[in-house]
Coordinates of C-alpha atoms in Angstrom, one line a residue:
X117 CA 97.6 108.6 107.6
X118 CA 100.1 106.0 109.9
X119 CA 102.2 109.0 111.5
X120 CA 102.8 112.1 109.1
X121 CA 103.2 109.6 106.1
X122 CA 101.0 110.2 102.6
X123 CA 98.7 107.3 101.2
X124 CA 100.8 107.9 98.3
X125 CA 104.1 107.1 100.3
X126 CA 102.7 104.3 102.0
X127 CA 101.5 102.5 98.4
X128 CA 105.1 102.7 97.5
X129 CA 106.6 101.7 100.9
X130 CA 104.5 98.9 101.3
X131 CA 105.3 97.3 97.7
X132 CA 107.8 95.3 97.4
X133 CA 107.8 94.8 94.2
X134 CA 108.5 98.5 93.4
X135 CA 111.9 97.9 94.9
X136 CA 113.2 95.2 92.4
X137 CA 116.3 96.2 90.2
X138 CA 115.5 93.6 87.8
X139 CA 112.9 94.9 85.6
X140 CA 109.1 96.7 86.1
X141 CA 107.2 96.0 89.2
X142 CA 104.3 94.3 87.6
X143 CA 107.0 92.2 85.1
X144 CA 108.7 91.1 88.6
X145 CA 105.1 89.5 89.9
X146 CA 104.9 88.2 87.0
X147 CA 108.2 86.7 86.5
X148 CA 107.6 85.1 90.0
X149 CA 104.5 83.8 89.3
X150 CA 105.8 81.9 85.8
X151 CA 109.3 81.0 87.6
X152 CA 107.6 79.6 91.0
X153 CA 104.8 78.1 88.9
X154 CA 106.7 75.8 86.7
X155 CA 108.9 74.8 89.0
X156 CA 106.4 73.8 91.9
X157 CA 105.2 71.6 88.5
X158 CA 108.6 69.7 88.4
X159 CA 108.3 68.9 91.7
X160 CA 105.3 67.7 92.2
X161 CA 106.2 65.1 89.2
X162 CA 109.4 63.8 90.8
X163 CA 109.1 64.1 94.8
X164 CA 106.9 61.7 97.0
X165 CA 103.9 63.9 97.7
X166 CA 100.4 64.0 99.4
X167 CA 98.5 66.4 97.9
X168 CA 95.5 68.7 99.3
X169 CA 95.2 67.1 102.6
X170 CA 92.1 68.7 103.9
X171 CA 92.8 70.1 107.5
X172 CA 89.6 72.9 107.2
X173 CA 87.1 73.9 104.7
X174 CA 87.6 75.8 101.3
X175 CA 91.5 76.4 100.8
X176 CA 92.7 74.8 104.2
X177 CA 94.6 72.1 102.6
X178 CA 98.2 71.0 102.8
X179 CA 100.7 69.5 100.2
X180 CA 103.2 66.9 102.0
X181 CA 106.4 66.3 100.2
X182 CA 108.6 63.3 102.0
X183 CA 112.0 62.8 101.6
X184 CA 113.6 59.4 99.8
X185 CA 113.8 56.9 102.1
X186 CA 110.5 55.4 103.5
X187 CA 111.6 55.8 107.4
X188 CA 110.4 59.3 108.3
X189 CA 108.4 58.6 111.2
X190 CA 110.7 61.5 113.3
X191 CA 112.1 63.5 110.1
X192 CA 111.9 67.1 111.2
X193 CA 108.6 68.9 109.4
X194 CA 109.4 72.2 107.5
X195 CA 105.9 73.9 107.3
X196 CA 106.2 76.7 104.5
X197 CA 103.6 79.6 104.8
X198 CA 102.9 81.5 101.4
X199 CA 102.8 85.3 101.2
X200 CA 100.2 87.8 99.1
X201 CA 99.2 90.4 101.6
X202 CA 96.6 87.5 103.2
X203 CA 94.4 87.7 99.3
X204 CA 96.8 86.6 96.6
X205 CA 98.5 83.2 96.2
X206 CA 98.1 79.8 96.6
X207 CA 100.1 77.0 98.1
X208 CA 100.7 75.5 94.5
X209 CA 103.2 78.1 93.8
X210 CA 105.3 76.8 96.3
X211 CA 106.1 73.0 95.6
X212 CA 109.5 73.6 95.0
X213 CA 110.5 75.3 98.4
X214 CA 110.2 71.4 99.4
X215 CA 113.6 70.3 96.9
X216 CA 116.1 71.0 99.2
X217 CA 114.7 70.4 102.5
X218 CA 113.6 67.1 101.4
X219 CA 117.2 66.3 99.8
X220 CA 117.9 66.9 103.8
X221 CA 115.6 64.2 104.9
X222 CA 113.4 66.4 106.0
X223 CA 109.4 66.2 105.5
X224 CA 107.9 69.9 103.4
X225 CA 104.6 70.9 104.5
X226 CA 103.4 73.8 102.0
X227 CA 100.6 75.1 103.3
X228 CA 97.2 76.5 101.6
X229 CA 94.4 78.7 103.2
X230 CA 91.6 80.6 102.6
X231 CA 91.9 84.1 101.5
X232 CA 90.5 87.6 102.2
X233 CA 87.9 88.9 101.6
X234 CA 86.1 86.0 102.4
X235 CA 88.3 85.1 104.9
X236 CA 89.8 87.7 107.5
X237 CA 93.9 87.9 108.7
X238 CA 91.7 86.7 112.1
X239 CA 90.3 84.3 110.6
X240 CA 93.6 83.2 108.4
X241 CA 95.5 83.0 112.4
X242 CA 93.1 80.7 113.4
X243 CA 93.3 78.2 110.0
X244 CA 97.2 78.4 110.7
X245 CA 97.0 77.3 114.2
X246 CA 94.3 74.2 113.3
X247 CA 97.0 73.6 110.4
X248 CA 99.8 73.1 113.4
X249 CA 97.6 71.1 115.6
X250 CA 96.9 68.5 112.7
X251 CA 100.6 68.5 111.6
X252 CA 101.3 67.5 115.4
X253 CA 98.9 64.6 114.8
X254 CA 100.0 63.6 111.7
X255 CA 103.7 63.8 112.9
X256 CA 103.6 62.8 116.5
X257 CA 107.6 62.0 116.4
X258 CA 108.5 64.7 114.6
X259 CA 110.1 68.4 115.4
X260 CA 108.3 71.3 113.9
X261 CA 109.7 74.1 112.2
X262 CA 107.7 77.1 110.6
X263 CA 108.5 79.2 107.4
X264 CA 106.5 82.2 106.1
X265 CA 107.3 84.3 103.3
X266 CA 106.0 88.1 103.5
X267 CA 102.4 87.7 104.7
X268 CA 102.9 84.0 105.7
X269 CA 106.1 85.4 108.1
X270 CA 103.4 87.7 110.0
X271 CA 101.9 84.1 110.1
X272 CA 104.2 82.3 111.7
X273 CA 105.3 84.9 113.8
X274 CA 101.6 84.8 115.5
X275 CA 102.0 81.6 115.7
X276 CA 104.4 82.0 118.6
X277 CA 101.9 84.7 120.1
X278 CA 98.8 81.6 120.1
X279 CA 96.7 80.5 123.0
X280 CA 97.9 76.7 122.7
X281 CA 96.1 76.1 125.7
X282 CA 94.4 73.4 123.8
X283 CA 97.2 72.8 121.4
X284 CA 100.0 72.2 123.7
X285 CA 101.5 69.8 121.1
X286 CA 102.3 72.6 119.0
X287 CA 103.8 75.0 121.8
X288 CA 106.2 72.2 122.7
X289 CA 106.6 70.6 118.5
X290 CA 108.2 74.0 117.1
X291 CA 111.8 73.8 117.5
X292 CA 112.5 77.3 115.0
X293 CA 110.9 79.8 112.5
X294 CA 112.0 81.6 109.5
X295 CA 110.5 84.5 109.2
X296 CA 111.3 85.6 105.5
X297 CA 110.6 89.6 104.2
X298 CA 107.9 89.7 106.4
X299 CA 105.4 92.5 108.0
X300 CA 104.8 92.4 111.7
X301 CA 103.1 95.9 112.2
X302 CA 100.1 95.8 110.2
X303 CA 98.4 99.2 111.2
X304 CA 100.4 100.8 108.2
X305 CA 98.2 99.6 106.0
X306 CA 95.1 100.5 106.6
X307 CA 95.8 103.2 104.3
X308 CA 96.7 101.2 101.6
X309 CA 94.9 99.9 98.6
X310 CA 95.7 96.6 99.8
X311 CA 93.2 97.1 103.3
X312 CA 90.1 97.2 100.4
X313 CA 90.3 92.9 100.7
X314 CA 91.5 93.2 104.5
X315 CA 88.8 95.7 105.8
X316 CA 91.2 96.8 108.6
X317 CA 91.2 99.8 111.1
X318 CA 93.7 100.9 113.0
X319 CA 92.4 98.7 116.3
X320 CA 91.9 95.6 114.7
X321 CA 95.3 95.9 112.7
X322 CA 97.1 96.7 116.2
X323 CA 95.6 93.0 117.8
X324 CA 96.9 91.1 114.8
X325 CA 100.4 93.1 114.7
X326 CA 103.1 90.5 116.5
X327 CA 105.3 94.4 117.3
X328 CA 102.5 95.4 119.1
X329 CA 101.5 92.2 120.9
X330 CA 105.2 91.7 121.9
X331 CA 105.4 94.9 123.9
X332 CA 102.5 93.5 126.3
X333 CA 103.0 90.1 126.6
X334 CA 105.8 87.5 125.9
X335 CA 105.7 84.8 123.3
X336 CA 104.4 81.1 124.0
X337 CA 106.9 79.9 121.7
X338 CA 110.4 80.7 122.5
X339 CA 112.6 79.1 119.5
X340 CA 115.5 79.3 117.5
X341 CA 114.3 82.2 115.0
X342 CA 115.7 83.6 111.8
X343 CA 114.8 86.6 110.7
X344 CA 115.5 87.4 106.7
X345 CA 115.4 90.6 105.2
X346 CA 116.8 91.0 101.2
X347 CA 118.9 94.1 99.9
X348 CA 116.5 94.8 97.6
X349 CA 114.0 95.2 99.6
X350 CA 111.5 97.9 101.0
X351 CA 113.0 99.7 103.9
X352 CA 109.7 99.5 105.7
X353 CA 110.1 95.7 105.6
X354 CA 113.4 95.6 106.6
X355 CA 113.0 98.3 109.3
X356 CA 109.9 95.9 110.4
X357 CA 112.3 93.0 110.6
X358 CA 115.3 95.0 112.5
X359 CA 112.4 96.1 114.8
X360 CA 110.8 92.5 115.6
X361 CA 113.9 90.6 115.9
X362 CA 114.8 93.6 118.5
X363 CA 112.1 93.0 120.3
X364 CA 112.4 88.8 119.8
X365 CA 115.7 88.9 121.7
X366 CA 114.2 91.5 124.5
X367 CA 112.1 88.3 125.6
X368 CA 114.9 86.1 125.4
X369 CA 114.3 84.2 122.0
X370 CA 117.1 83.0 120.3
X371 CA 117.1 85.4 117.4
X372 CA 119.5 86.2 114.4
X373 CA 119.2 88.9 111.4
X374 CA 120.0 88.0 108.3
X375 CA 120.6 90.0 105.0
X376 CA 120.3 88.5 102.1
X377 CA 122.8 90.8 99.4
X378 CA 121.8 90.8 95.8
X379 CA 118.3 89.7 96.2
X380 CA 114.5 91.2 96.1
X381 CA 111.6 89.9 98.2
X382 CA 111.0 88.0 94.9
X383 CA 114.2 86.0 93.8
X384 CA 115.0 85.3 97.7
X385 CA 112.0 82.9 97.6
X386 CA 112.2 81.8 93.5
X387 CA 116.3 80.9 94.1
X388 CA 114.8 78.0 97.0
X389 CA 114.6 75.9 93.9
X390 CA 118.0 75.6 93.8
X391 CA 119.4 73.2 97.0
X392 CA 122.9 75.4 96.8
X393 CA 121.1 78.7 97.4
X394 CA 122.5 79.9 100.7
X395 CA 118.9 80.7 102.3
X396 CA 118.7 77.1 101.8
X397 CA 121.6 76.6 103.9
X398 CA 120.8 78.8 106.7
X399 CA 117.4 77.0 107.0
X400 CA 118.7 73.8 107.5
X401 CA 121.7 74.5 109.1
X402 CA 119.2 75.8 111.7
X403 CA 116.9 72.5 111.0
X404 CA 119.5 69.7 111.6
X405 CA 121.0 71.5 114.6
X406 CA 117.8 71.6 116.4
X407 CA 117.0 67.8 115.1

């Protein structure tokens, strides 16, 4: 057990779904599946796209949306990390995060990667942080900004915790990060049914948990960071955010709190689809300051 807490209390803690208002937790995932499906579809049929640009092997590809006009030699790059606990999803769910930030003139990187079990979260770190270093290439001009949804926020969030020792470019590209409903303690579930795919123990959870790493070293990425929690949400999630965006500002990072009212860790992400929808906002309000 993580503390005195019951496998059974930790299934339900570490669900989000379970703490939707709209409807069952399994009609919710699938709700999000259809909605985010269908309209990563539209997308891809009326934005300017590059699709599966290979950047590793299997699933390491990217899907680059550009905005209208042809000059975007310095546009700033939005890189969007997919959630899934690290074994479910797939960057072409996601298309449609890229409407409004292109409307913006801003380039959409929607990331895919390899999944567990034949991938570990270790493994996953390092596909993210050879995904940055060829985004760097690609956009040489160009400011870099991460956001990761659920899973793909503990993504991004170790991106600022990489050795960039040999990927300086990255370490001095990212100019902010949007760290959506995410997890940044991970030793919770190792108790879970979802550690069958991640084959975690308490040690090797604690090395990839960015609460952990924080309280011995400092980031290598200090940026402009939002960190989104929903109202409808798990209160293990948003505890984890309060928690890391705490610790964010003890090192000196830039770092606001946001709560989202009215939404689930679901619709927070399906509502992107819409350019109006004030997470939208916030991103690029945060995008074009920086830029």
């Amino acid at each position: 057990m993580e503390g005195n807490k019951s496998r059974e209390w930790l299934e339900k803690y570490y669900s989000p779904s379970r703490w939707n208002k709209r409807m069952g937790a399994d009609k919710v995932v699938q709700h999000y599946l259809k909605v985010c499906g269908e309209c990563s579809e539209e997308t891809k049929q009326s934005l300017n796209v590059e699709l599966n640009v290979p950047y590793g092997e299997g699933k390491a590809k990217m899907d680059v949306f550009y905005p209208p006009l042809n000059d975007h030699d310095s546009a700033p790059v939005i890189v969007f990390i997919h959630g899934g606990y690290w074994q479910q999803g797939s960057k072409d769910l996601y298309s449609f995060v890229s409407n409004s930030w292109t409307k913006a003139g801003c380039i959409a990187v929607v990331l895919g990667y390899n999944l567990a079990p034949e991938a570990s979260v270790e493994q996953i770190i390092t596909e993210i942080q050879a995904a940055l270093e060829h985004i760097v290439v690609k956009f040489p001009k160009s400011k870099l900004f991460l956001c990761g949804h659920s899973a793909g926020a503990h993504l991004s969030a170790m991106m600022a915790l990489a050795n960039w020792n040999k990927g300086g470019l990255v370490s001095q590209a990212v100019h902010g990060m949007f760290l959506l409903s995410g997890i940044f303690d991970l030793v919770p579930l190792v108790n879970t049914s979802n550690n069958d795919a991640l084959k975690l123990d308490a040690d090797s959870a604690a090395k990839i948990s960015p609460l952990t790493i924080l309280k011995e070293v400092s980031p290598t990425i200090c940026c402009p960071t939002l960190v989104v929690v929903e109202e409808h949400g798990s209160p293990e999630f948003i505890r984890q955010s309060k928690e890391f965006d705490e610790i964010l500002k003890s090192h000196g990072v830039q770092s606001s709190f946001l709560w989202l009212s009215g939404v689930d860790h679901f619709n927070l992400i399906e509502n992107m689809a819409d350019p109006e929808d004030q997470l939208c906002k916030e991103i690029l309000k945060v995008v074009l300051k920086q830029s």
